[in-house]
Amino acid sequence: MTDTQVVTATAEPRRARRSRWSRWATWSVLSASVAWLVFVALHRALSGRVWWWQVPELLPPIVFAVVPVLLLAVALPARLARGWITAVTLASVVLGGGVSGLNPASLWHRSAPAPADAITVFSWNTWYWDQPAAGGAMPPPTGTPPREIADFYRYLRDQRADVYLLQEYVYFGRDSKPIRVDDEARLRREFPGYHIAVASEMVTVSRFPIVSERGVDLRPWLPEERDVTIPSSPDLPDFSTVKTLRTDVRVGDGTVSFYNAHINSPVDASPPGLDPRRLNRTQHELRQANLRALAADVEKNPHPAVLAGDFNASPAMGIMRLMPDRMVDATPVLGSLYPTSWDDRWPLWRIDWAFTTPDVTVHRYELVRSKGLSDHSGQRLVVSTSP
Protein backbone atom coordinates (compact mmCIF):
# COMPACT_ATOMS: atom_id res chain seq x y z
CA MET A 1 0.00 0.00 0.00
CA THR A 2 2.84 2.34 0.83
CA ASP A 3 4.59 1.64 -2.51
CA THR A 4 1.43 2.42 -4.46
CA GLN A 5 1.00 5.72 -2.66
CA VAL A 6 4.59 6.73 -3.42
CA VAL A 7 4.24 5.90 -7.11
CA THR A 8 0.95 7.79 -7.36
CA ALA A 9 2.35 10.80 -5.53
CA THR A 10 5.37 10.89 -7.89
CA ALA A 11 3.33 10.43 -11.08
CA GLU A 12 0.85 13.23 -10.33
CA PRO A 13 3.49 16.05 -10.21
CA ARG A 14 4.98 14.72 -13.43
CA ARG A 15 1.60 14.81 -15.16
CA ALA A 16 1.02 18.29 -13.77
CA ARG A 17 4.38 19.49 -15.06
CA ARG A 18 3.69 17.99 -18.51
CA SER A 19 0.27 19.62 -18.54
CA ARG A 20 1.70 23.03 -17.60
CA TRP A 21 4.44 22.66 -20.25
CA SER A 22 1.86 21.64 -22.87
CA ARG A 23 -0.33 24.66 -22.06
CA TRP A 24 2.68 27.01 -22.13
CA ALA A 25 3.92 25.61 -25.46
CA THR A 26 0.45 25.75 -27.00
CA TRP A 27 -0.18 29.34 -26.03
CA SER A 28 3.33 30.30 -27.15
CA VAL A 29 2.67 28.85 -30.61
CA LEU A 30 -0.76 30.51 -30.73
CA SER A 31 0.80 33.85 -29.73
CA ALA A 32 3.47 33.46 -32.40
CA SER A 33 0.81 32.63 -35.00
CA VAL A 34 -1.24 35.70 -34.08
CA ALA A 35 1.88 37.90 -34.09
CA TRP A 36 2.86 36.60 -37.53
CA LEU A 37 -0.66 37.23 -38.88
CA VAL A 38 -0.54 40.81 -37.54
CA PHE A 39 2.90 41.31 -39.14
CA VAL A 40 1.69 40.00 -42.51
CA ALA A 41 -1.42 42.21 -42.35
CA LEU A 42 0.72 45.27 -41.56
CA HIS A 43 3.08 44.37 -44.37
CA ARG A 44 0.29 44.15 -46.92
CA ALA A 45 -1.13 47.46 -45.71
CA LEU A 46 2.12 49.45 -45.43
CA SER A 47 4.61 48.00 -47.91
CA GLY A 48 5.19 50.38 -50.79
CA ARG A 49 3.05 53.08 -49.20
CA VAL A 50 5.24 54.39 -46.36
CA TRP A 51 9.01 54.73 -46.53
CA TRP A 52 9.71 53.56 -42.98
CA TRP A 53 8.44 50.03 -43.72
CA GLN A 54 11.39 49.41 -46.03
CA VAL A 55 13.40 47.39 -43.48
CA PRO A 56 10.80 44.57 -43.18
CA GLU A 57 10.57 44.63 -46.99
CA LEU A 58 14.18 43.43 -47.18
CA LEU A 59 13.20 40.00 -45.84
CA PRO A 60 13.61 37.19 -48.38
CA PRO A 61 10.07 36.68 -49.74
CA ILE A 62 10.21 32.94 -49.10
CA VAL A 63 9.81 33.60 -45.35
CA PHE A 64 6.14 34.41 -46.01
CA ALA A 65 5.73 30.76 -47.04
CA VAL A 66 8.20 29.11 -44.66
CA VAL A 67 7.07 30.67 -41.36
CA PRO A 68 3.42 29.45 -41.61
CA VAL A 69 4.63 25.95 -42.51
CA LEU A 70 6.86 25.87 -39.42
CA LEU A 71 4.06 27.14 -37.21
CA LEU A 72 1.70 24.47 -38.53
CA ALA A 73 4.34 21.78 -38.00
CA VAL A 74 4.79 22.87 -34.38
CA ALA A 75 1.03 23.06 -33.85
CA LEU A 76 0.29 19.50 -34.99
CA PRO A 77 1.20 17.82 -31.66
CA ALA A 78 -0.70 20.45 -29.68
CA ARG A 79 -3.91 19.28 -28.06
CA LEU A 80 -5.13 22.65 -26.90
CA ALA A 81 -6.06 25.40 -29.35
CA ARG A 82 -4.90 23.36 -32.33
CA GLY A 83 -7.88 24.54 -34.34
CA TRP A 84 -7.23 28.18 -33.48
CA ILE A 85 -3.54 27.91 -34.38
CA THR A 86 -4.39 26.25 -37.68
CA ALA A 87 -7.01 28.86 -38.54
CA VAL A 88 -4.77 31.82 -37.70
CA THR A 89 -1.81 30.33 -39.59
CA LEU A 90 -3.89 29.55 -42.67
CA ALA A 91 -5.14 33.14 -42.62
CA SER A 92 -1.52 34.33 -42.77
CA VAL A 93 -0.91 31.93 -45.69
CA VAL A 94 -3.84 33.40 -47.63
CA LEU A 95 -2.82 36.96 -46.82
CA GLY A 96 0.90 36.51 -47.47
CA GLY A 97 0.96 33.95 -50.26
CA GLY A 98 1.00 36.60 -52.97
CA VAL A 99 4.22 38.15 -51.66
CA SER A 100 6.12 34.91 -51.02
CA GLY A 101 7.79 34.84 -54.43
CA LEU A 102 6.40 31.37 -55.18
CA ASN A 103 5.48 30.74 -58.80
CA PRO A 104 2.91 27.91 -58.77
CA ALA A 105 2.06 28.61 -62.43
CA SER A 106 5.39 26.97 -63.31
CA LEU A 107 3.77 23.62 -62.48
CA TRP A 108 1.19 23.83 -65.26
CA HIS A 109 2.05 26.68 -67.64
CA ARG A 110 2.87 25.63 -71.21
CA SER A 111 4.08 28.25 -73.68
CA ALA A 112 3.31 28.32 -77.38
CA PRO A 113 6.19 27.35 -79.70
CA ALA A 114 8.23 30.32 -80.89
CA PRO A 115 7.79 31.31 -84.56
CA ALA A 116 10.77 31.65 -86.87
CA ASP A 117 10.79 35.45 -86.54
CA ALA A 118 10.70 35.47 -82.73
CA ILE A 119 12.92 38.01 -80.94
CA THR A 120 15.47 37.00 -78.31
CA VAL A 121 15.89 39.58 -75.55
CA PHE A 122 18.59 39.55 -72.87
CA SER A 123 18.37 41.86 -69.86
CA TRP A 124 21.18 42.04 -67.30
CA ASN A 125 22.51 44.22 -64.52
CA THR A 126 26.21 44.09 -65.39
CA TRP A 127 27.57 45.07 -61.95
CA TYR A 128 29.25 48.33 -62.98
CA TRP A 129 30.00 47.14 -66.47
CA ASP A 130 33.54 45.73 -66.67
CA GLN A 131 34.94 47.84 -63.82
CA PRO A 132 36.45 45.03 -61.71
CA ALA A 133 38.20 43.78 -64.83
CA ALA A 134 39.13 47.20 -66.17
CA GLY A 135 40.67 48.38 -62.91
CA GLY A 136 38.24 51.25 -62.41
CA ALA A 137 38.69 53.94 -59.82
CA MET A 138 36.59 52.15 -57.23
CA PRO A 139 38.14 48.86 -56.05
CA PRO A 140 36.00 45.75 -56.62
CA PRO A 141 33.70 44.74 -53.72
CA THR A 142 35.18 42.35 -51.17
CA GLY A 143 34.89 38.78 -52.37
CA THR A 144 34.56 39.71 -56.03
CA PRO A 145 36.04 36.92 -58.15
CA PRO A 146 38.60 37.98 -60.73
CA ARG A 147 37.16 38.43 -64.21
CA GLU A 148 38.56 39.31 -67.59
CA ILE A 149 37.07 41.81 -70.02
CA ALA A 150 37.08 39.10 -72.68
CA ASP A 151 34.94 36.89 -70.41
CA PHE A 152 32.48 39.75 -69.92
CA TYR A 153 31.92 40.19 -73.64
CA ARG A 154 31.98 36.46 -74.31
CA TYR A 155 29.15 36.03 -71.82
CA LEU A 156 27.14 38.71 -73.62
CA ARG A 157 27.74 37.20 -77.07
CA ASP A 158 26.85 33.72 -75.80
CA GLN A 159 23.30 34.91 -75.14
CA ARG A 160 22.80 35.31 -78.93
CA ALA A 161 20.21 38.00 -78.34
CA ASP A 162 18.60 40.30 -80.87
CA VAL A 163 18.13 42.98 -78.22
CA TYR A 164 20.31 43.53 -75.13
CA LEU A 165 18.93 45.61 -72.25
CA LEU A 166 21.94 46.27 -70.02
CA GLN A 167 22.04 48.20 -66.76
CA GLU A 168 24.87 49.71 -64.70
CA TYR A 169 26.74 50.95 -67.75
CA VAL A 170 28.70 53.04 -65.26
CA TYR A 171 31.79 53.09 -63.08
CA PHE A 172 32.05 54.42 -59.54
CA GLY A 173 34.94 56.53 -58.32
CA ARG A 174 36.56 56.41 -54.90
CA ASP A 175 34.32 59.32 -53.90
CA SER A 176 31.33 57.04 -54.62
CA LYS A 177 30.24 59.25 -57.51
CA PRO A 178 29.16 57.63 -60.80
CA ILE A 179 31.52 57.94 -63.76
CA ARG A 180 30.25 57.88 -67.34
CA VAL A 181 31.34 54.87 -69.41
CA ASP A 182 32.12 55.17 -73.12
CA ASP A 183 32.58 51.64 -74.41
CA GLU A 184 30.72 52.18 -77.67
CA ALA A 185 33.70 51.37 -79.90
CA ARG A 186 34.18 48.01 -78.17
CA LEU A 187 30.46 47.27 -78.34
CA ARG A 188 30.45 47.91 -82.09
CA ARG A 189 33.38 45.55 -82.54
CA GLU A 190 31.77 42.84 -80.45
CA PHE A 191 28.32 43.28 -82.05
CA PRO A 192 28.91 44.35 -85.65
CA GLY A 193 25.79 45.64 -87.38
CA TYR A 194 23.96 46.26 -84.12
CA HIS A 195 22.53 49.65 -83.14
CA ILE A 196 23.24 51.31 -79.78
CA ALA A 197 21.20 53.63 -77.53
CA VAL A 198 22.42 55.07 -74.22
CA ALA A 199 20.74 57.06 -71.45
CA SER A 200 22.06 57.55 -67.94
CA GLU A 201 23.48 54.16 -66.91
CA MET A 202 21.44 52.02 -69.32
CA VAL A 203 22.59 50.85 -72.73
CA THR A 204 20.42 49.02 -75.27
CA VAL A 205 22.07 47.10 -78.10
CA SER A 206 19.72 46.09 -80.92
CA ARG A 207 20.08 44.05 -84.08
CA PHE A 208 17.04 45.94 -85.38
CA PRO A 209 17.22 49.60 -86.47
CA ILE A 210 16.51 52.08 -83.70
CA VAL A 211 13.91 54.64 -84.81
CA SER A 212 13.58 56.49 -81.50
CA GLU A 213 15.31 56.59 -78.13
CA ARG A 214 14.91 58.62 -74.96
CA GLY A 215 15.32 58.43 -71.22
CA VAL A 216 12.21 58.52 -69.04
CA ASP A 217 12.68 61.40 -66.57
CA LEU A 218 11.19 60.83 -63.13
CA ARG A 219 11.30 64.46 -61.92
CA PRO A 220 7.79 65.46 -63.11
CA TRP A 221 6.41 62.68 -60.91
CA LEU A 222 8.05 63.66 -57.64
CA PRO A 223 5.63 64.80 -54.87
CA GLU A 224 4.82 68.49 -55.24
CA GLU A 225 4.34 69.02 -51.52
CA ARG A 226 7.98 68.17 -50.79
CA ASP A 227 11.19 69.62 -52.11
CA VAL A 228 12.97 66.33 -52.81
CA THR A 229 16.74 66.64 -52.95
CA ILE A 230 18.03 64.55 -55.84
CA PRO A 231 21.61 63.25 -55.42
CA SER A 232 24.00 65.13 -57.70
CA SER A 233 26.32 63.35 -60.14
CA PRO A 234 28.55 65.88 -61.97
CA ASP A 235 29.98 63.39 -64.49
CA LEU A 236 26.62 61.73 -65.10
CA PRO A 237 23.92 64.35 -64.37
CA ASP A 238 20.96 62.14 -65.27
CA PHE A 239 22.14 59.18 -63.17
CA SER A 240 19.51 59.74 -60.46
CA THR A 241 16.72 61.16 -62.64
CA VAL A 242 16.66 58.81 -65.64
CA LYS A 243 16.42 55.16 -64.67
CA THR A 244 14.58 53.83 -67.71
CA LEU A 245 15.67 53.95 -71.35
CA ARG A 246 12.91 53.59 -73.95
CA THR A 247 14.10 52.41 -77.35
CA ASP A 248 11.70 51.98 -80.27
CA VAL A 249 13.02 49.59 -82.91
CA ARG A 250 11.81 48.67 -86.37
CA VAL A 251 10.90 44.98 -86.53
CA GLY A 252 9.62 43.97 -89.95
CA ASP A 253 6.84 46.38 -90.87
CA GLY A 254 6.14 47.43 -87.29
CA THR A 255 7.70 49.11 -84.28
CA VAL A 256 8.35 47.49 -80.91
CA SER A 257 9.28 49.46 -77.81
CA PHE A 258 11.88 48.11 -75.40
CA TYR A 259 12.05 49.60 -71.91
CA ASN A 260 15.41 49.07 -70.23
CA ALA A 261 14.80 49.75 -66.52
CA HIS A 262 16.92 50.10 -63.42
CA ILE A 263 14.58 51.32 -60.68
CA ASN A 264 16.21 53.20 -57.82
CA SER A 265 17.49 51.10 -54.93
CA PRO A 266 15.63 51.21 -51.60
CA VAL A 267 18.86 52.54 -50.09
CA ASP A 268 21.02 55.51 -51.00
CA ALA A 269 23.27 54.11 -53.73
CA SER A 270 26.31 56.21 -52.79
CA PRO A 271 28.37 54.25 -51.92
CA PRO A 272 26.94 51.15 -53.63
CA GLY A 273 25.75 48.34 -51.45
CA LEU A 274 22.71 47.22 -49.44
CA ASP A 275 22.89 48.92 -46.04
CA PRO A 276 19.56 49.25 -44.16
CA ARG A 277 21.01 52.24 -42.27
CA ARG A 278 20.80 54.23 -45.53
CA LEU A 279 17.08 53.68 -46.05
CA ASN A 280 15.39 57.05 -46.31
CA ARG A 281 12.27 58.82 -47.49
CA THR A 282 13.95 60.37 -50.53
CA GLN A 283 14.88 56.97 -51.97
CA HIS A 284 11.30 55.80 -51.49
CA GLU A 285 9.93 58.84 -53.31
CA LEU A 286 12.43 58.46 -56.14
CA ARG A 287 11.35 54.83 -56.59
CA GLN A 288 7.68 55.81 -56.66
CA ALA A 289 8.31 58.63 -59.13
CA ASN A 290 10.35 56.32 -61.35
CA LEU A 291 7.57 53.74 -61.62
CA ARG A 292 4.88 56.39 -62.12
CA ALA A 293 6.89 58.00 -64.91
CA LEU A 294 7.34 54.59 -66.51
CA ALA A 295 3.63 53.76 -66.19
CA ALA A 296 2.63 57.09 -67.74
CA ASP A 297 4.92 56.50 -70.71
CA VAL A 298 3.70 52.95 -71.26
CA GLU A 299 0.05 53.98 -71.10
CA LYS A 300 0.54 56.53 -73.90
CA ASN A 301 2.64 54.19 -76.04
CA PRO A 302 0.64 52.60 -78.91
CA HIS A 303 3.38 50.08 -79.80
CA PRO A 304 3.85 46.53 -78.52
CA ALA A 305 6.33 46.77 -75.67
CA VAL A 306 8.78 44.71 -73.65
CA LEU A 307 9.90 45.97 -70.23
CA ALA A 308 12.78 44.28 -68.41
CA GLY A 309 15.52 45.13 -65.98
CA ASP A 310 16.61 45.43 -62.38
CA PHE A 311 13.66 46.75 -60.38
CA ASN A 312 15.39 46.55 -57.00
CA ALA A 313 12.10 45.17 -55.72
CA SER A 314 11.29 41.68 -54.55
CA PRO A 315 7.84 40.07 -54.75
CA ALA A 316 7.39 41.12 -51.12
CA MET A 317 7.65 44.83 -51.92
CA GLY A 318 4.33 46.60 -52.36
CA ILE A 319 5.88 49.24 -54.60
CA MET A 320 5.38 46.78 -57.46
CA ARG A 321 1.70 47.81 -57.36
CA LEU A 322 2.79 50.86 -59.38
CA MET A 323 3.72 48.75 -62.39
CA PRO A 324 1.95 49.88 -65.59
CA ASP A 325 -1.54 48.39 -65.89
CA ARG A 326 -0.92 47.43 -69.53
CA MET A 327 2.04 45.27 -68.64
CA VAL A 328 1.70 41.51 -68.14
CA ASP A 329 4.14 39.76 -65.80
CA ALA A 330 6.15 37.09 -67.64
CA THR A 331 6.82 35.10 -64.42
CA PRO A 332 4.47 32.18 -65.24
CA VAL A 333 6.73 31.24 -68.16
CA LEU A 334 9.67 30.70 -65.81
CA GLY A 335 10.23 27.03 -65.01
CA SER A 336 11.12 27.64 -61.36
CA LEU A 337 8.75 27.35 -58.41
CA TYR A 338 10.78 29.98 -56.53
CA PRO A 339 12.69 32.07 -59.09
CA THR A 340 15.60 34.14 -57.77
CA SER A 341 18.03 36.52 -59.45
CA TRP A 342 20.02 38.17 -56.64
CA ASP A 343 22.55 37.77 -55.12
CA ASP A 344 23.69 35.50 -57.92
CA ARG A 345 26.12 33.71 -55.58
CA TRP A 346 23.56 33.00 -52.82
CA PRO A 347 20.22 33.77 -54.45
CA LEU A 348 17.33 34.36 -52.06
CA TRP A 349 15.63 37.31 -53.73
CA ARG A 350 14.22 38.04 -57.13
CA ILE A 351 14.60 41.70 -58.04
CA ASP A 352 14.95 41.38 -61.84
CA TRP A 353 11.68 41.26 -63.77
CA ALA A 354 10.25 41.12 -67.27
CA PHE A 355 6.87 42.34 -68.51
CA THR A 356 5.18 42.68 -71.89
CA THR A 357 2.06 44.27 -73.30
CA PRO A 358 -0.76 41.80 -74.11
CA ASP A 359 0.09 41.86 -77.84
CA VAL A 360 3.50 40.33 -77.10
CA THR A 361 3.75 36.58 -76.49
CA VAL A 362 6.54 35.20 -74.27
CA HIS A 363 7.56 31.78 -75.59
CA ARG A 364 10.59 31.18 -73.36
CA TYR A 365 11.89 32.89 -70.25
CA GLU A 366 14.83 31.88 -68.11
CA LEU A 367 17.14 33.34 -65.51
CA VAL A 368 20.76 32.87 -66.60
CA ARG A 369 23.44 32.68 -63.91
CA SER A 370 26.24 35.17 -64.46
CA LYS A 371 29.24 32.86 -63.82
CA GLY A 372 30.71 35.31 -61.32
CA LEU A 373 30.56 38.25 -63.72
CA SER A 374 27.77 40.02 -61.82
CA ASP A 375 25.77 39.79 -58.62
CA HIS A 376 22.62 39.55 -60.78
CA SER A 377 21.40 36.73 -62.97
CA GLY A 378 20.52 37.69 -66.51
CA GLN A 379 17.04 37.39 -67.98
CA ARG A 380 16.68 35.73 -71.39
CA LEU A 381 13.32 35.87 -73.18
CA VAL A 382 12.07 34.74 -76.55
CA VAL A 383 9.06 36.83 -77.63
CA SER A 384 6.92 37.52 -80.66
CA THR A 385 4.38 40.20 -81.50
CA SER A 386 0.85 39.73 -82.76
CA PRO A 387 0.10 41.00 -86.29
JSON list of N, CA and C in Angstrom, two decimals, residues 47-78:
[
{"chain": "A", "resi": 47, "resn": "SER", "atom": "N", "xyz": [3.51, 48.16, -46.96]},
{"chain": "A", "resi": 47, "resn": "SER", "atom": "CA", "xyz": [4.61, 48.00, -47.91]},
{"chain": "A", "resi": 47, "resn": "SER", "atom": "C", "xyz": [4.35, 48.78, -49.20]},
{"chain": "A", "resi": 48, "resn": "GLY", "atom": "N", "xyz": [5.31, 49.58, -49.58]},
{"chain": "A", "resi": 48, "resn": "GLY", "atom": "CA", "xyz": [5.19, 50.38, -50.79]},
{"chain": "A", "resi": 48, "resn": "GLY", "atom": "C", "xyz": [4.44, 51.68, -50.60]},
{"chain": "A", "resi": 49, "resn": "ARG", "atom": "N", "xyz": [3.84, 51.87, -49.44]},
{"chain": "A", "resi": 49, "resn": "ARG", "atom": "CA", "xyz": [3.05, 53.08, -49.20]},
{"chain": "A", "resi": 49, "resn": "ARG", "atom": "C", "xyz": [3.75, 54.05, -48.24]},
{"chain": "A", "resi": 50, "resn": "VAL", "atom": "N", "xyz": [4.52, 53.52, -47.30]},
{"chain": "A", "resi": 50, "resn": "VAL", "atom": "CA", "xyz": [5.24, 54.39, -46.36]},
{"chain": "A", "resi": 50, "resn": "VAL", "atom": "C", "xyz": [6.72, 54.01, -46.39]},
{"chain": "A", "resi": 51, "resn": "TRP", "atom": "N", "xyz": [7.59, 55.01, -46.34]},
{"chain": "A", "resi": 51, "resn": "TRP", "atom": "CA", "xyz": [9.01, 54.73, -46.53]},
{"chain": "A", "resi": 51, "resn": "TRP", "atom": "C", "xyz": [9.62, 53.98, -45.36]},
{"chain": "A", "resi": 52, "resn": "TRP", "atom": "N", "xyz": [9.08, 54.15, -44.15]},
{"chain": "A", "resi": 52, "resn": "TRP", "atom": "CA", "xyz": [9.71, 53.56, -42.98]},
{"chain": "A", "resi": 52, "resn": "TRP", "atom": "C", "xyz": [9.42, 52.06, -42.82]},
{"chain": "A", "resi": 53, "resn": "TRP", "atom": "N", "xyz": [8.65, 51.49, -43.75]},
{"chain": "A", "resi": 53, "resn": "TRP", "atom": "CA", "xyz": [8.44, 50.03, -43.72]},
{"chain": "A", "resi": 53, "resn": "TRP", "atom": "C", "xyz": [9.46, 49.32, -44.62]},
{"chain": "A", "resi": 54, "resn": "GLN", "atom": "N", "xyz": [10.45, 50.01, -45.08]},
{"chain": "A", "resi": 54, "resn": "GLN", "atom": "CA", "xyz": [11.39, 49.41, -46.03]},
{"chain": "A", "resi": 54, "resn": "GLN", "atom": "C", "xyz": [12.29, 48.34, -45.41]},
{"chain": "A", "resi": 55, "resn": "VAL", "atom": "N", "xyz": [12.56, 48.42, -44.11]},
{"chain": "A", "resi": 55, "resn": "VAL", "atom": "CA", "xyz": [13.40, 47.39, -43.48]},
{"chain": "A", "resi": 55, "resn": "VAL", "atom": "C", "xyz": [12.72, 46.02, -43.50]},
{"chain": "A", "resi": 56, "resn": "PRO", "atom": "N", "xyz": [11.45, 45.89, -43.05]},
{"chain": "A", "resi": 56, "resn": "PRO", "atom": "CA", "xyz": [10.80, 44.57, -43.18]},
{"chain": "A", "resi": 56, "resn": "PRO", "atom": "C", "xyz": [10.71, 44.10, -44.63]},
{"chain": "A", "resi": 57, "resn": "GLU", "atom": "N", "xyz": [10.66, 45.03, -45.58]},
{"chain": "A", "resi": 57, "resn": "GLU", "atom": "CA", "xyz": [10.57, 44.63, -46.99]},
{"chain": "A", "resi": 57, "resn": "GLU", "atom": "C", "xyz": [11.82, 43.90, -47.47]},
{"chain": "A", "resi": 58, "resn": "LEU", "atom": "N", "xyz": [12.93, 44.06, -46.76]},
{"chain": "A", "resi": 58, "resn": "LEU", "atom": "CA", "xyz": [14.18, 43.43, -47.18]},
{"chain": "A", "resi": 58, "resn": "LEU", "atom": "C", "xyz": [14.24, 41.94, -46.85]},
{"chain": "A", "resi": 59, "resn": "LEU", "atom": "N", "xyz": [13.24, 41.43, -46.12]},
{"chain": "A", "resi": 59, "resn": "LEU", "atom": "CA", "xyz": [13.20, 40.00, -45.84]},
{"chain": "A", "resi": 59, "resn": "LEU", "atom": "C", "xyz": [13.13, 39.20, -47.13]},
{"chain": "A", "resi": 60, "resn": "PRO", "atom": "N", "xyz": [13.82, 38.06, -47.21]},
{"chain": "A", "resi": 60, "resn": "PRO", "atom": "CA", "xyz": [13.61, 37.19, -48.38]},
{"chain": "A", "resi": 60, "resn": "PRO", "atom": "C", "xyz": [12.14, 36.80, -48.48]},
{"chain": "A", "resi": 61, "resn": "PRO", "atom": "N", "xyz": [11.52, 36.95, -49.63]},
{"chain": "A", "resi": 61, "resn": "PRO", "atom": "CA", "xyz": [10.07, 36.68, -49.74]},
{"chain": "A", "resi": 61, "resn": "PRO", "atom": "C", "xyz": [9.66, 35.28, -49.29]},
{"chain": "A", "resi": 62, "resn": "ILE", "atom": "N", "xyz": [10.57, 34.31, -49.42]},
{"chain": "A", "resi": 62, "resn": "ILE", "atom": "CA", "xyz": [10.21, 32.94, -49.10]},
{"chain": "A", "resi": 62, "resn": "ILE", "atom": "C", "xyz": [9.80, 32.78, -47.64]},
{"chain": "A", "resi": 63, "resn": "VAL", "atom": "N", "xyz": [10.19, 33.72, -46.76]},
{"chain": "A", "resi": 63, "resn": "VAL", "atom": "CA", "xyz": [9.81, 33.60, -45.35]},
{"chain": "A", "resi": 63, "resn": "VAL", "atom": "C", "xyz": [8.31, 33.66, -45.18]},
{"chain": "A", "resi": 64, "resn": "PHE", "atom": "N", "xyz": [7.60, 34.32, -46.11]},
{"chain": "A", "resi": 64, "resn": "PHE", "atom": "CA", "xyz": [6.14, 34.41, -46.01]},
{"chain": "A", "resi": 64, "resn": "PHE", "atom": "C", "xyz": [5.48, 33.06, -46.27]},
{"chain": "A", "resi": 65, "resn": "ALA", "atom": "N", "xyz": [6.23, 32.13, -46.84]},
{"chain": "A", "resi": 65, "resn": "ALA", "atom": "CA", "xyz": [5.73, 30.76, -47.04]},
{"chain": "A", "resi": 65, "resn": "ALA", "atom": "C", "xyz": [6.29, 29.82, -45.98]},
{"chain": "A", "resi": 66, "resn": "VAL", "atom": "N", "xyz": [7.54, 30.03, -45.58]},
{"chain": "A", "resi": 66, "resn": "VAL", "atom": "CA", "xyz": [8.20, 29.11, -44.66]},
{"chain": "A", "resi": 66, "resn": "VAL", "atom": "C", "xyz": [7.67, 29.24, -43.24]},
{"chain": "A", "resi": 67, "resn": "VAL", "atom": "N", "xyz": [7.49, 30.47, -42.75]},
{"chain": "A", "resi": 67, "resn": "VAL", "atom": "CA", "xyz": [7.07, 30.67, -41.36]},
{"chain": "A", "resi": 67, "resn": "VAL", "atom": "C", "xyz": [5.72, 29.99, -41.07]},
{"chain": "A", "resi": 68, "resn": "PRO", "atom": "N", "xyz": [4.68, 30.15, -41.90]},
{"chain": "A", "resi": 68, "resn": "PRO", "atom": "CA", "xyz": [3.42, 29.45, -41.61]},
{"chain": "A", "resi": 68, "resn": "PRO", "atom": "C", "xyz": [3.57, 27.92, -41.60]},
{"chain": "A", "resi": 69, "resn": "VAL", "atom": "N", "xyz": [4.41, 27.40, -42.49]},
{"chain": "A", "resi": 69, "resn": "VAL", "atom": "CA", "xyz": [4.63, 25.95, -42.51]},
{"chain": "A", "resi": 69, "resn": "VAL", "atom": "C", "xyz": [5.25, 25.49, -41.20]},
{"chain": "A", "resi": 70, "resn": "LEU", "atom": "N", "xyz": [6.23, 26.23, -40.70]},
{"chain": "A", "resi": 70, "resn": "LEU", "atom": "CA", "xyz": [6.86, 25.87, -39.42]},
{"chain": "A", "resi": 70, "resn": "LEU", "atom": "C", "xyz": [5.87, 25.96, -38.27]},
{"chain": "A", "resi": 71, "resn": "LEU", "atom": "N", "xyz": [5.05, 27.00, -38.27]},
{"chain": "A", "resi": 71, "resn": "LEU", "atom": "CA", "xyz": [4.06, 27.14, -37.21]},
{"chain": "A", "resi": 71, "resn": "LEU", "atom": "C", "xyz": [3.05, 25.99, -37.23]},
{"chain": "A", "resi": 72, "resn": "LEU", "atom": "N", "xyz": [2.62, 25.60, -38.43]},
{"chain": "A", "resi": 72, "resn": "LEU", "atom": "CA", "xyz": [1.70, 24.47, -38.53]},
{"chain": "A", "resi": 72, "resn": "LEU", "atom": "C", "xyz": [2.35, 23.18, -38.07]},
{"chain": "A", "resi": 73, "resn": "ALA", "atom": "N", "xyz": [3.63, 23.00, -38.41]},
{"chain": "A", "resi": 73, "resn": "ALA", "atom": "CA", "xyz": [4.34, 21.78, -38.00]},
{"chain": "A", "resi": 73, "resn": "ALA", "atom": "C", "xyz": [4.44, 21.70, -36.48]},
{"chain": "A", "resi": 74, "resn": "VAL", "atom": "N", "xyz": [4.70, 22.84, -35.84]},
{"chain": "A", "resi": 74, "resn": "VAL", "atom": "CA", "xyz": [4.79, 22.87, -34.38]},
{"chain": "A", "resi": 74, "resn": "VAL", "atom": "C", "xyz": [3.42, 22.66, -33.74]},
{"chain": "A", "resi": 75, "resn": "ALA", "atom": "N", "xyz": [2.38, 23.14, -34.42]},
{"chain": "A", "resi": 75, "resn": "ALA", "atom": "CA", "xyz": [1.03, 23.06, -33.85]},
{"chain": "A", "resi": 75, "resn": "ALA", "atom": "C", "xyz": [0.43, 21.66, -33.91]},
{"chain": "A", "resi": 76, "resn": "LEU", "atom": "N", "xyz": [0.91, 20.82, -34.80]},
{"chain": "A", "resi": 76, "resn": "LEU", "atom": "CA", "xyz": [0.29, 19.50, -34.99]},
{"chain": "A", "resi": 76, "resn": "LEU", "atom": "C", "xyz": [0.22, 18.67, -33.71]},
{"chain": "A", "resi": 77, "resn": "PRO", "atom": "N", "xyz": [1.30, 18.63, -32.89]},
{"chain": "A", "resi": 77, "resn": "PRO", "atom": "CA", "xyz": [1.20, 17.82, -31.66]},
{"chain": "A", "resi": 77, "resn": "PRO", "atom": "C", "xyz": [0.35, 18.47, -30.57]},
{"chain": "A", "resi": 78, "resn": "ALA", "atom": "N", "xyz": [0.02, 19.73, -30.73]},
{"chain": "A", "resi": 78, "resn": "ALA", "atom": "CA", "xyz": [-0.70, 20.45, -29.68]},
{"chain": "A", "resi": 78, "resn": "ALA", "atom": "C", "xyz": [-2.13, 19.92, -29.54]}
]
